[in-house]
Amino acid sequence: MQTQNTPPKLLDQVRERIRVKHYSIRTEKQYVQWIKRFILFHGKRHPQEMGVSEVEAFLTHLAVEGKVSASTQNQALSSLLFLYKEVLLIDLPWLNNVVRAKQPQRLPNVLTRTEVRAVLVRMSGIHGLMANLLYGTGMRLIECVRLRVKDVDFERGEILIRDGKGAKDRVTVLPDSLLDAMHAQLALHRQWYEQDLALGKINVWLPDALAVKYPNASREWGWQYVFAAKIYSVDPRGKTEHRHHVEEKQVQRYVKKAALATNIAKSISPHTLRHSFATHMLQAGYDIRMVQELLGHSDVATTMIYTHVLNKGGKDVISPLDQF
């Protein structure tokens, strides 16, 4: 039992520092998990007793023995750098000797318009609406599930995406064909909202320190999630029970089920719909800078990958076999 004079445990210190920095709950879980694995890898030694060589050994093990992806290894590295710099206040020198997992150079998996239609027609309800939004707006899945009521502008035909990747806001299009479905979804959620308000379970999660700055905002209609979950859940931080947003895994599962029903041989996920949106926008003749803004890419070079998809084989190339 921890007394008033007992210093908090290391992982509790990590969680506290992450919350001070206003990192997301997902980042908190991932960082804590990697720090645990690091400690267990070195026989439960305290990180205070370890340094660069132990960090390098762990990351090299992940790359060589664990064969993890480059992004996974970088996530582990970020977790350990956060531990030493932000919690233990030890500034490690640049880890030049770490064996880094090779970053694969792959083209995004893209569906044709016919294939997209085949997937979407096999989906219905809230998950079908979300899948249509992913393709119709180019949103990431996490941006879709976190969409707030106040950020849907029916009059302007726009969706304001708050705190996207890189903590950036951007605007994307609200498809005309989804207006009725979006109105119906908000009408249903409004009924839930009134019920939750009566039960005192309307305290929706707010980002950063907004809950402190605007104490009543969490109960306002505009801050509610567009795609709210049917059942209540307990906030792992505040321990309060309220209605959170639909889980990403649910959407992934329904998209996968619909994709299997089409018998399309390609690997299909919710993110495939975002890739398809970008490619089809470029095919339709839209400027790449506009597509870059809609997708929220910091560098146009990231958006350029879709031009490679357009130029890869297909109708623009005649095989020598067909030239006899």
PDB file of C-alpha atoms in Angstrom:
ATOM      1  CA  MET A   1       0.000   0.000   0.000  1.00  0.00           C
ATOM      2  CA  GLN A   2       1.384   3.377  -1.032  1.00  0.00           C
ATOM      3  CA  THR A   3       1.652   5.910   1.800  1.00  0.00           C
ATOM      4  CA  GLN A   4       1.843   9.678   1.511  1.00  0.00           C
ATOM      5  CA  ASN A   5       5.657   9.624   1.840  1.00  0.00           C
ATOM      6  CA  THR A   6       6.179   6.722  -0.574  1.00  0.00           C
ATOM      7  CA  PRO A   7       7.197   7.867  -4.054  1.00  0.00           C
ATOM      8  CA  PRO A   8       4.891   6.672  -6.834  1.00  0.00           C
ATOM      9  CA  LYS A   9       5.881   3.578  -8.768  1.00  0.00           C
ATOM     10  CA  LEU A  10       7.744   4.070 -12.021  1.00  0.00           C
ATOM     11  CA  LEU A  11       4.844   3.241 -14.329  1.00  0.00           C
ATOM     12  CA  ASP A  12       2.568   5.534 -12.341  1.00  0.00           C
ATOM     13  CA  GLN A  13       5.133   8.290 -12.834  1.00  0.00           C
ATOM     14  CA  VAL A  14       5.091   7.558 -16.562  1.00  0.00           C
ATOM     15  CA  ARG A  15       1.281   7.770 -16.693  1.00  0.00           C
ATOM     16  CA  GLU A  16       1.278  11.004 -14.697  1.00  0.00           C
ATOM     17  CA  ARG A  17       3.860  12.631 -16.967  1.00  0.00           C
ATOM     18  CA  ILE A  18       2.003  11.504 -20.113  1.00  0.00           C
ATOM     19  CA  ARG A  19      -1.200  13.092 -18.803  1.00  0.00           C
ATOM     20  CA  VAL A  20       0.605  16.321 -17.961  1.00  0.00           C
ATOM     21  CA  LYS A  21       1.810  16.395 -21.578  1.00  0.00           C
ATOM     22  CA  HIS A  22      -1.789  15.749 -22.752  1.00  0.00           C
ATOM     23  CA  TYR A  23      -0.933  12.641 -24.739  1.00  0.00           C
ATOM     24  CA  SER A  24      -3.811  10.392 -25.798  1.00  0.00           C
ATOM     25  CA  ILE A  25      -4.931   7.346 -23.828  1.00  0.00           C
ATOM     26  CA  ARG A  26      -3.749   5.167 -26.726  1.00  0.00           C
ATOM     27  CA  THR A  27      -0.262   6.633 -26.520  1.00  0.00           C
ATOM     28  CA  GLU A  28      -0.294   6.115 -22.763  1.00  0.00           C
ATOM     29  CA  LYS A  29      -1.139   2.428 -23.114  1.00  0.00           C
ATOM     30  CA  GLN A  30       1.476   1.879 -25.825  1.00  0.00           C
ATOM     31  CA  TYR A  31       4.266   3.672 -23.939  1.00  0.00           C
ATOM     32  CA  VAL A  32       3.542   1.803 -20.701  1.00  0.00           C
ATOM     33  CA  GLN A  33       3.503  -1.504 -22.579  1.00  0.00           C
ATOM     34  CA  TRP A  34       6.892  -0.891 -24.208  1.00  0.00           C
ATOM     35  CA  ILE A  35       8.489   0.274 -20.972  1.00  0.00           C
ATOM     36  CA  LYS A  36       7.229  -2.888 -19.255  1.00  0.00           C
ATOM     37  CA  ARG A  37       8.715  -5.046 -22.017  1.00  0.00           C
ATOM     38  CA  PHE A  38      12.030  -3.175 -21.749  1.00  0.00           C
ATOM     39  CA  ILE A  39      12.224  -3.784 -17.997  1.00  0.00           C
ATOM     40  CA  LEU A  40      11.304  -7.473 -18.318  1.00  0.00           C
ATOM     41  CA  PHE A  41      13.817  -7.953 -21.145  1.00  0.00           C
ATOM     42  CA  HIS A  42      16.599  -6.860 -18.797  1.00  0.00           C
ATOM     43  CA  GLY A  43      15.548  -9.053 -15.871  1.00  0.00           C
ATOM     44  CA  LYS A  44      13.384  -6.458 -14.104  1.00  0.00           C
ATOM     45  CA  ARG A  45      16.274  -4.055 -13.592  1.00  0.00           C
ATOM     46  CA  HIS A  46      15.280  -0.471 -12.875  1.00  0.00           C
ATOM     47  CA  PRO A  47      15.794   1.799 -15.915  1.00  0.00           C
ATOM     48  CA  GLN A  48      17.689   4.201 -13.639  1.00  0.00           C
ATOM     49  CA  GLU A  49      20.442   1.552 -13.493  1.00  0.00           C
ATOM     50  CA  MET A  50      20.501   1.153 -17.282  1.00  0.00           C
ATOM     51  CA  GLY A  51      21.396   3.386 -20.175  1.00  0.00           C
ATOM     52  CA  VAL A  52      22.179   3.571 -23.858  1.00  0.00           C
ATOM     53  CA  SER A  53      23.661   0.090 -24.201  1.00  0.00           C
ATOM     54  CA  GLU A  54      20.567  -1.555 -22.681  1.00  0.00           C
ATOM     55  CA  VAL A  55      18.224   0.513 -24.874  1.00  0.00           C
ATOM     56  CA  GLU A  56      20.257  -0.426 -27.957  1.00  0.00           C
ATOM     57  CA  ALA A  57      20.217  -4.099 -26.980  1.00  0.00           C
ATOM     58  CA  PHE A  58      16.437  -4.090 -26.569  1.00  0.00           C
ATOM     59  CA  LEU A  59      15.741  -2.296 -29.853  1.00  0.00           C
ATOM     60  CA  THR A  60      18.227  -4.474 -31.718  1.00  0.00           C
ATOM     61  CA  HIS A  61      16.480  -7.549 -30.292  1.00  0.00           C
ATOM     62  CA  LEU A  62      13.131  -6.269 -31.568  1.00  0.00           C
ATOM     63  CA  ALA A  63      14.545  -5.761 -35.069  1.00  0.00           C
ATOM     64  CA  VAL A  64      16.659  -8.914 -35.357  1.00  0.00           C
ATOM     65  CA  GLU A  65      14.833 -11.504 -33.240  1.00  0.00           C
ATOM     66  CA  GLY A  66      11.347 -10.040 -33.105  1.00  0.00           C
ATOM     67  CA  LYS A  67      11.416  -8.983 -36.772  1.00  0.00           C
ATOM     68  CA  VAL A  68       9.128  -6.059 -35.947  1.00  0.00           C
ATOM     69  CA  SER A  69       8.265  -3.401 -38.510  1.00  0.00           C
ATOM     70  CA  ALA A  70      10.165  -0.136 -38.641  1.00  0.00           C
ATOM     71  CA  SER A  71       7.169   1.773 -37.292  1.00  0.00           C
ATOM     72  CA  THR A  72       6.839  -0.615 -34.330  1.00  0.00           C
ATOM     73  CA  GLN A  73      10.509  -0.297 -33.471  1.00  0.00           C
ATOM     74  CA  ASN A  74      10.304   3.487 -33.707  1.00  0.00           C
ATOM     75  CA  GLN A  75       7.332   3.424 -31.348  1.00  0.00           C
ATOM     76  CA  ALA A  76       9.369   1.428 -28.819  1.00  0.00           C
ATOM     77  CA  LEU A  77      12.260   3.887 -29.197  1.00  0.00           C
ATOM     78  CA  SER A  78       9.942   6.863 -28.629  1.00  0.00           C
ATOM     79  CA  SER A  79       8.574   5.206 -25.498  1.00  0.00           C
ATOM     80  CA  LEU A  80      12.045   4.696 -24.010  1.00  0.00           C
ATOM     81  CA  LEU A  81      13.248   8.170 -24.923  1.00  0.00           C
ATOM     82  CA  PHE A  82      10.145   9.568 -23.212  1.00  0.00           C
ATOM     83  CA  LEU A  83      10.905   7.466 -20.118  1.00  0.00           C
ATOM     84  CA  TYR A  84      14.484   8.692 -19.806  1.00  0.00           C
ATOM     85  CA  LYS A  85      13.988  12.298 -20.853  1.00  0.00           C
ATOM     86  CA  GLU A  86      10.597  13.144 -19.343  1.00  0.00           C
ATOM     87  CA  VAL A  87      10.379  10.842 -16.308  1.00  0.00           C
ATOM     88  CA  LEU A  88      13.927   9.975 -15.221  1.00  0.00           C
ATOM     89  CA  LEU A  89      15.292  13.303 -16.521  1.00  0.00           C
ATOM     90  CA  ILE A  90      18.242  11.565 -18.194  1.00  0.00           C
ATOM     91  CA  ASP A  91      19.115  12.839 -21.671  1.00  0.00           C
ATOM     92  CA  LEU A  92      20.442   9.912 -23.697  1.00  0.00           C
ATOM     93  CA  PRO A  93      22.830  10.662 -26.600  1.00  0.00           C
ATOM     94  CA  TRP A  94      21.727   9.766 -30.111  1.00  0.00           C
ATOM     95  CA  LEU A  95      21.490   6.005 -30.468  1.00  0.00           C
ATOM     96  CA  ASN A  96      23.656   5.521 -33.554  1.00  0.00           C
ATOM     97  CA  ASN A  97      24.324   1.831 -33.011  1.00  0.00           C
ATOM     98  CA  VAL A  98      20.712   0.677 -32.945  1.00  0.00           C
ATOM     99  CA  VAL A  99      19.939  -1.869 -35.657  1.00  0.00           C
ATOM    100  CA  ARG A 100      16.823  -0.391 -37.197  1.00  0.00           C
ATOM    101  CA  ALA A 101      14.123  -2.426 -38.867  1.00  0.00           C
ATOM    102  CA  LYS A 102      14.099  -1.789 -42.604  1.00  0.00           C
ATOM    103  CA  GLN A 103      11.265   0.469 -43.730  1.00  0.00           C
ATOM    104  CA  PRO A 104       9.495  -1.279 -46.621  1.00  0.00           C
ATOM    105  CA  GLN A 105       8.723   0.788 -49.715  1.00  0.00           C
ATOM    106  CA  ARG A 106       5.237  -0.346 -50.673  1.00  0.00           C
ATOM    107  CA  LEU A 107       2.536   1.198 -52.796  1.00  0.00           C
ATOM    108  CA  PRO A 108      -0.841   1.650 -51.095  1.00  0.00           C
ATOM    109  CA  ASN A 109      -3.531  -0.932 -51.764  1.00  0.00           C
ATOM    110  CA  VAL A 110      -6.229   0.763 -53.864  1.00  0.00           C
ATOM    111  CA  LEU A 111      -9.651  -0.409 -55.043  1.00  0.00           C
ATOM    112  CA  THR A 112     -11.354   0.484 -58.293  1.00  0.00           C
ATOM    113  CA  ARG A 113     -14.631   2.395 -58.114  1.00  0.00           C
ATOM    114  CA  THR A 114     -16.495  -0.817 -58.917  1.00  0.00           C
ATOM    115  CA  GLU A 115     -14.722  -2.633 -56.092  1.00  0.00           C
ATOM    116  CA  VAL A 116     -15.415   0.182 -53.622  1.00  0.00           C
ATOM    117  CA  ARG A 117     -19.097   0.068 -54.544  1.00  0.00           C
ATOM    118  CA  ALA A 118     -19.137  -3.713 -54.106  1.00  0.00           C
ATOM    119  CA  VAL A 119     -17.808  -3.348 -50.541  1.00  0.00           C
ATOM    120  CA  LEU A 120     -20.020  -0.437 -49.513  1.00  0.00           C
ATOM    121  CA  VAL A 121     -23.311  -1.938 -50.738  1.00  0.00           C
ATOM    122  CA  ARG A 122     -22.686  -4.888 -48.423  1.00  0.00           C
ATOM    123  CA  MET A 123     -22.571  -2.636 -45.375  1.00  0.00           C
ATOM    124  CA  SER A 124     -25.450  -0.951 -43.572  1.00  0.00           C
ATOM    125  CA  GLY A 125     -26.292   0.868 -40.354  1.00  0.00           C
ATOM    126  CA  ILE A 126     -23.791   2.969 -38.467  1.00  0.00           C
ATOM    127  CA  HIS A 127     -20.789   0.970 -39.696  1.00  0.00           C
ATOM    128  CA  GLY A 128     -21.952   1.299 -43.292  1.00  0.00           C
ATOM    129  CA  LEU A 129     -22.290   5.055 -42.867  1.00  0.00           C
ATOM    130  CA  MET A 130     -18.805   5.266 -41.394  1.00  0.00           C
ATOM    131  CA  ALA A 131     -17.320   3.226 -44.249  1.00  0.00           C
ATOM    132  CA  ASN A 132     -19.016   5.518 -46.763  1.00  0.00           C
ATOM    133  CA  LEU A 133     -17.562   8.531 -44.942  1.00  0.00           C
ATOM    134  CA  LEU A 134     -14.071   7.055 -45.040  1.00  0.00           C
ATOM    135  CA  TYR A 135     -14.258   6.743 -48.810  1.00  0.00           C
ATOM    136  CA  GLY A 136     -16.253   9.924 -49.360  1.00  0.00           C
ATOM    137  CA  THR A 137     -14.034  12.201 -47.252  1.00  0.00           C
ATOM    138  CA  GLY A 138     -10.597  10.559 -47.088  1.00  0.00           C
ATOM    139  CA  MET A 139     -10.672  10.584 -43.288  1.00  0.00           C
ATOM    140  CA  ARG A 140      -8.569   8.211 -41.236  1.00  0.00           C
ATOM    141  CA  LEU A 141     -10.560   5.719 -39.176  1.00  0.00           C
ATOM    142  CA  ILE A 142      -9.548   7.289 -35.857  1.00  0.00           C
ATOM    143  CA  GLU A 143     -10.653  10.705 -37.167  1.00  0.00           C
ATOM    144  CA  CYS A 144     -14.026   9.264 -38.140  1.00  0.00           C
ATOM    145  CA  VAL A 145     -14.772   7.598 -34.798  1.00  0.00           C
ATOM    146  CA  ARG A 146     -13.735  10.768 -32.943  1.00  0.00           C
ATOM    147  CA  LEU A 147     -15.873  13.097 -35.053  1.00  0.00           C
ATOM    148  CA  ARG A 148     -17.895  15.545 -32.915  1.00  0.00           C
ATOM    149  CA  VAL A 149     -21.382  16.881 -33.659  1.00  0.00           C
ATOM    150  CA  LYS A 150     -20.207  20.509 -33.776  1.00  0.00           C
ATOM    151  CA  ASP A 151     -17.646  19.717 -36.497  1.00  0.00           C
ATOM    152  CA  VAL A 152     -20.215  18.634 -39.102  1.00  0.00           C
ATOM    153  CA  ASP A 153     -21.345  21.644 -41.144  1.00  0.00           C
ATOM    154  CA  PHE A 154     -24.383  20.696 -43.244  1.00  0.00           C
ATOM    155  CA  GLU A 155     -24.879  24.164 -44.691  1.00  0.00           C
ATOM    156  CA  ARG A 156     -21.338  24.449 -46.034  1.00  0.00           C
ATOM    157  CA  GLY A 157     -21.083  20.747 -46.868  1.00  0.00           C
ATOM    158  CA  GLU A 158     -17.900  20.396 -44.821  1.00  0.00           C
ATOM    159  CA  ILE A 159     -16.424  18.320 -42.022  1.00  0.00           C
ATOM    160  CA  LEU A 160     -13.852  19.908 -39.735  1.00  0.00           C
ATOM    161  CA  ILE A 161     -11.334  17.320 -38.606  1.00  0.00           C
ATOM    162  CA  ARG A 162      -9.863  18.336 -35.275  1.00  0.00           C
ATOM    163  CA  ASP A 163      -6.492  17.239 -33.942  1.00  0.00           C
ATOM    164  CA  GLY A 164      -5.658  14.939 -36.834  1.00  0.00           C
ATOM    165  CA  LYS A 165      -2.305  13.262 -37.317  1.00  0.00           C
ATOM    166  CA  GLY A 166       0.424  15.666 -36.261  1.00  0.00           C
ATOM    167  CA  ALA A 167      -2.088  17.566 -34.059  1.00  0.00           C
ATOM    168  CA  LYS A 168      -3.391  19.456 -37.101  1.00  0.00           C
ATOM    169  CA  ASP A 169      -6.909  20.613 -37.976  1.00  0.00           C
ATOM    170  CA  ARG A 170      -8.205  20.472 -41.534  1.00  0.00           C
ATOM    171  CA  VAL A 171     -11.420  20.653 -43.551  1.00  0.00           C
ATOM    172  CA  THR A 172     -12.746  17.971 -45.878  1.00  0.00           C
ATOM    173  CA  VAL A 173     -15.883  17.537 -47.955  1.00  0.00           C
ATOM    174  CA  LEU A 174     -19.212  16.225 -46.617  1.00  0.00           C
ATOM    175  CA  PRO A 175     -20.690  14.170 -49.507  1.00  0.00           C
ATOM    176  CA  ASP A 176     -24.184  15.273 -50.565  1.00  0.00           C
ATOM    177  CA  SER A 177     -25.219  11.623 -50.890  1.00  0.00           C
ATOM    178  CA  LEU A 178     -24.676  11.120 -47.141  1.00  0.00           C
ATOM    179  CA  LEU A 179     -26.598  14.135 -45.854  1.00  0.00           C
ATOM    180  CA  ASP A 180     -29.822  12.229 -45.104  1.00  0.00           C
ATOM    181  CA  ALA A 181     -27.940   9.389 -43.422  1.00  0.00           C
ATOM    182  CA  MET A 182     -25.933  11.838 -41.296  1.00  0.00           C
ATOM    183  CA  HIS A 183     -29.108  13.682 -40.242  1.00  0.00           C
ATOM    184  CA  ALA A 184     -30.679  10.336 -39.272  1.00  0.00           C
ATOM    185  CA  GLN A 185     -27.602   9.327 -37.274  1.00  0.00           C
ATOM    186  CA  LEU A 186     -27.604  12.601 -35.346  1.00  0.00           C
ATOM    187  CA  ALA A 187     -31.358  12.302 -34.691  1.00  0.00           C
ATOM    188  CA  LEU A 188     -30.834   8.854 -33.184  1.00  0.00           C
ATOM    189  CA  HIS A 189     -27.905  10.034 -31.099  1.00  0.00           C
ATOM    190  CA  ARG A 190     -29.939  13.032 -29.906  1.00  0.00           C
ATOM    191  CA  GLN A 191     -32.400  10.579 -28.327  1.00  0.00           C
ATOM    192  CA  TRP A 192     -29.536   8.812 -26.551  1.00  0.00           C
ATOM    193  CA  TYR A 193     -28.158  12.177 -25.502  1.00  0.00           C
ATOM    194  CA  GLU A 194     -31.421  13.180 -23.804  1.00  0.00           C
ATOM    195  CA  GLN A 195     -31.549   9.828 -21.980  1.00  0.00           C
ATOM    196  CA  ASP A 196     -27.918  10.112 -20.880  1.00  0.00           C
ATOM    197  CA  LEU A 197     -28.506  13.669 -19.721  1.00  0.00           C
ATOM    198  CA  ALA A 198     -31.387  12.511 -17.521  1.00  0.00           C
ATOM    199  CA  LEU A 199     -29.252   9.704 -16.070  1.00  0.00           C
ATOM    200  CA  GLY A 200     -26.268  11.985 -15.421  1.00  0.00           C
ATOM    201  CA  LYS A 201     -24.040  10.002 -17.808  1.00  0.00           C
ATOM    202  CA  ILE A 202     -23.368  12.670 -20.385  1.00  0.00           C
ATOM    203  CA  ASN A 203     -19.789  13.503 -19.371  1.00  0.00           C
ATOM    204  CA  VAL A 204     -18.097  12.925 -22.733  1.00  0.00           C
ATOM    205  CA  TRP A 205     -14.294  12.901 -22.879  1.00  0.00           C
ATOM    206  CA  LEU A 206     -12.665  16.211 -23.874  1.00  0.00           C
ATOM    207  CA  PRO A 207      -9.158  16.614 -25.296  1.00  0.00           C
ATOM    208  CA  ASP A 208      -6.264  18.239 -23.444  1.00  0.00           C
ATOM    209  CA  ALA A 209      -7.306  20.629 -20.663  1.00  0.00           C
ATOM    210  CA  LEU A 210     -10.650  21.662 -22.159  1.00  0.00           C
ATOM    211  CA  ALA A 211     -12.543  19.863 -19.390  1.00  0.00           C
ATOM    212  CA  VAL A 212     -10.935  22.251 -16.900  1.00  0.00           C
ATOM    213  CA  LYS A 213     -11.199  25.351 -19.061  1.00  0.00           C
ATOM    214  CA  TYR A 214     -14.823  24.662 -20.052  1.00  0.00           C
ATOM    215  CA  PRO A 215     -16.340  22.557 -17.239  1.00  0.00           C
ATOM    216  CA  ASN A 216     -19.804  22.391 -18.855  1.00  0.00           C
ATOM    217  CA  ALA A 217     -18.628  21.540 -22.377  1.00  0.00           C
ATOM    218  CA  SER A 218     -18.598  17.788 -21.769  1.00  0.00           C
ATOM    219  CA  ARG A 219     -22.387  17.863 -21.327  1.00  0.00           C
ATOM    220  CA  GLU A 220     -23.133  20.046 -24.351  1.00  0.00           C
ATOM    221  CA  TRP A 221     -24.664  18.509 -27.477  1.00  0.00           C
ATOM    222  CA  GLY A 222     -22.037  19.929 -29.815  1.00  0.00           C
ATOM    223  CA  TRP A 223     -19.197  18.080 -28.076  1.00  0.00           C
ATOM    224  CA  GLN A 224     -20.844  14.652 -28.304  1.00  0.00           C
ATOM    225  CA  TYR A 225     -19.456  12.040 -30.678  1.00  0.00           C
ATOM    226  CA  VAL A 226     -21.375  11.625 -33.939  1.00  0.00           C
ATOM    227  CA  PHE A 227     -20.785   7.872 -33.811  1.00  0.00           C
ATOM    228  CA  ALA A 228     -21.472   7.115 -30.175  1.00  0.00           C
ATOM    229  CA  ALA A 229     -21.372   3.595 -28.781  1.00  0.00           C
ATOM    230  CA  LYS A 230     -24.620   1.848 -27.864  1.00  0.00           C
ATOM    231  CA  ILE A 231     -23.423   0.936 -24.376  1.00  0.00           C
ATOM    232  CA  TYR A 232     -21.662   2.826 -21.609  1.00  0.00           C
ATOM    233  CA  SER A 233     -18.002   2.355 -20.741  1.00  0.00           C
ATOM    234  CA  VAL A 234     -15.755   3.411 -17.866  1.00  0.00           C
ATOM    235  CA  ASP A 235     -13.165   6.093 -18.539  1.00  0.00           C
ATOM    236  CA  PRO A 236      -9.778   4.503 -17.604  1.00  0.00           C
ATOM    237  CA  ARG A 237      -8.519   7.866 -16.396  1.00  0.00           C
ATOM    238  CA  GLY A 238     -11.465   9.558 -14.720  1.00  0.00           C
ATOM    239  CA  LYS A 239     -13.193   6.267 -13.760  1.00  0.00           C
ATOM    240  CA  THR A 240     -16.551   7.788 -14.712  1.00  0.00           C
ATOM    241  CA  GLU A 241     -19.159   5.868 -16.700  1.00  0.00           C
ATOM    242  CA  HIS A 242     -20.365   7.468 -19.926  1.00  0.00           C
ATOM    243  CA  ARG A 243     -20.973   6.798 -23.612  1.00  0.00           C
ATOM    244  CA  HIS A 244     -17.764   6.704 -25.648  1.00  0.00           C
ATOM    245  CA  HIS A 245     -17.441   6.521 -29.435  1.00  0.00           C
ATOM    246  CA  VAL A 246     -17.725   3.371 -31.560  1.00  0.00           C
ATOM    247  CA  GLU A 247     -14.577   1.230 -31.350  1.00  0.00           C
ATOM    248  CA  GLU A 248     -12.259   1.172 -34.340  1.00  0.00           C
ATOM    249  CA  LYS A 249     -12.156  -2.625 -34.230  1.00  0.00           C
ATOM    250  CA  GLN A 250     -15.894  -2.792 -34.885  1.00  0.00           C
ATOM    251  CA  VAL A 251     -15.545  -0.849 -38.123  1.00  0.00           C
ATOM    252  CA  GLN A 252     -12.513  -2.900 -39.135  1.00  0.00           C
ATOM    253  CA  ARG A 253     -14.452  -6.109 -38.531  1.00  0.00           C
ATOM    254  CA  TYR A 254     -17.471  -5.023 -40.588  1.00  0.00           C
ATOM    255  CA  VAL A 255     -15.327  -3.785 -43.484  1.00  0.00           C
ATOM    256  CA  LYS A 256     -13.430  -7.073 -43.474  1.00  0.00           C
ATOM    257  CA  LYS A 257     -16.684  -9.045 -43.476  1.00  0.00           C
ATOM    258  CA  ALA A 258     -18.050  -7.039 -46.404  1.00  0.00           C
ATOM    259  CA  ALA A 259     -14.774  -7.386 -48.311  1.00  0.00           C
ATOM    260  CA  LEU A 260     -14.788 -11.175 -47.913  1.00  0.00           C
ATOM    261  CA  ALA A 261     -18.339 -11.302 -49.245  1.00  0.00           C
ATOM    262  CA  THR A 262     -17.226  -9.579 -52.465  1.00  0.00           C
ATOM    263  CA  ASN A 263     -14.585 -12.243 -53.224  1.00  0.00           C
ATOM    264  CA  ILE A 264     -12.156  -9.440 -54.135  1.00  0.00           C
ATOM    265  CA  ALA A 265      -8.664 -10.898 -53.803  1.00  0.00           C
ATOM    266  CA  LYS A 266      -7.080  -7.650 -52.556  1.00  0.00           C
ATOM    267  CA  SER A 267      -6.351  -7.031 -48.881  1.00  0.00           C
ATOM    268  CA  ILE A 268      -9.024  -4.564 -47.767  1.00  0.00           C
ATOM    269  CA  SER A 269      -9.237  -2.520 -44.563  1.00  0.00           C
ATOM    270  CA  PRO A 270     -10.850   0.824 -43.627  1.00  0.00           C
ATOM    271  CA  HIS A 271      -7.596   2.554 -44.578  1.00  0.00           C
ATOM    272  CA  THR A 272      -7.915   1.104 -48.089  1.00  0.00           C
ATOM    273  CA  LEU A 273     -10.972   3.335 -48.523  1.00  0.00           C
ATOM    274  CA  ARG A 274      -8.845   6.408 -47.710  1.00  0.00           C
ATOM    275  CA  HIS A 275      -6.225   5.305 -50.258  1.00  0.00           C
ATOM    276  CA  SER A 276      -8.975   4.786 -52.834  1.00  0.00           C
ATOM    277  CA  PHE A 277     -10.412   8.260 -52.144  1.00  0.00           C
ATOM    278  CA  ALA A 278      -7.045   9.881 -52.848  1.00  0.00           C
ATOM    279  CA  THR A 279      -6.400   7.889 -56.002  1.00  0.00           C
ATOM    280  CA  HIS A 280      -9.871   8.487 -57.427  1.00  0.00           C
ATOM    281  CA  MET A 281      -9.634  12.217 -56.688  1.00  0.00           C
ATOM    282  CA  LEU A 282      -6.421  12.404 -58.715  1.00  0.00           C
ATOM    283  CA  GLN A 283      -7.979  10.314 -61.469  1.00  0.00           C
ATOM    284  CA  ALA A 284     -10.846  12.815 -61.603  1.00  0.00           C
ATOM    285  CA  GLY A 285      -8.337  15.596 -62.314  1.00  0.00           C
ATOM    286  CA  TYR A 286      -8.192  17.353 -58.941  1.00  0.00           C
ATOM    287  CA  ASP A 287      -4.963  19.186 -58.148  1.00  0.00           C
ATOM    288  CA  ILE A 288      -2.540  17.215 -56.011  1.00  0.00           C
ATOM    289  CA  ARG A 289      -2.221  20.139 -53.579  1.00  0.00           C
ATOM    290  CA  MET A 290      -5.950  20.038 -52.960  1.00  0.00           C
ATOM    291  CA  VAL A 291      -5.813  16.286 -52.355  1.00  0.00           C
ATOM    292  CA  GLN A 292      -2.880  16.879 -49.994  1.00  0.00           C
ATOM    293  CA  GLU A 293      -4.969  19.317 -47.938  1.00  0.00           C
ATOM    294  CA  LEU A 294      -7.983  16.995 -47.845  1.00  0.00           C
ATOM    295  CA  LEU A 295      -5.816  14.116 -46.618  1.00  0.00           C
ATOM    296  CA  GLY A 296      -3.895  16.250 -44.121  1.00  0.00           C
ATOM    297  CA  HIS A 297      -0.416  15.405 -45.413  1.00  0.00           C
ATOM    298  CA  SER A 298       2.356  17.716 -44.205  1.00  0.00           C
ATOM    299  CA  ASP A 299       4.452  17.099 -47.314  1.00  0.00           C
ATOM    300  CA  VAL A 300       3.153  16.769 -50.869  1.00  0.00           C
ATOM    301  CA  ALA A 301       5.711  13.991 -51.347  1.00  0.00           C
ATOM    302  CA  THR A 302       3.475  11.788 -49.183  1.00  0.00           C
ATOM    303  CA  THR A 303       0.546  12.469 -51.501  1.00  0.00           C
ATOM    304  CA  MET A 304       2.729  11.779 -54.553  1.00  0.00           C
ATOM    305  CA  ILE A 305       2.653   8.062 -53.740  1.00  0.00           C
ATOM    306  CA  TYR A 306      -0.823   7.956 -55.258  1.00  0.00           C
ATOM    307  CA  THR A 307       0.502   9.243 -58.580  1.00  0.00           C
ATOM    308  CA  HIS A 308       2.744   6.177 -58.626  1.00  0.00           C
ATOM    309  CA  VAL A 309      -0.351   4.025 -58.244  1.00  0.00           C
ATOM    310  CA  LEU A 310      -1.923   5.793 -61.237  1.00  0.00           C
ATOM    311  CA  ASN A 311       1.188   5.296 -63.375  1.00  0.00           C
ATOM    312  CA  LYS A 312       1.780   1.675 -62.358  1.00  0.00           C
ATOM    313  CA  GLY A 313       0.957  -0.521 -65.365  1.00  0.00           C
ATOM    314  CA  GLY A 314      -2.670  -0.444 -66.407  1.00  0.00           C
ATOM    315  CA  LYS A 315      -4.038   1.176 -69.570  1.00  0.00           C
ATOM    316  CA  ASP A 316      -1.127   3.594 -70.006  1.00  0.00           C
ATOM    317  CA  VAL A 317       1.340   0.754 -70.685  1.00  0.00           C
ATOM    318  CA  ILE A 318       1.212  -1.681 -73.584  1.00  0.00           C
ATOM    319  CA  SER A 319       2.889  -5.009 -72.900  1.00  0.00           C
ATOM    320  CA  PRO A 320       5.420  -6.151 -75.508  1.00  0.00           C
ATOM    321  CA  LEU A 321       3.490  -9.409 -75.653  1.00  0.00           C
ATOM    322  CA  ASP A 322       0.575  -7.473 -77.143  1.00  0.00           C
ATOM    323  CA  GLN A 323       2.726  -5.883 -79.817  1.00  0.00           C
ATOM    324  CA  PHE A 324       3.272  -8.942 -82.022  1.00  0.00           C
TER     325      PHE A 324
END
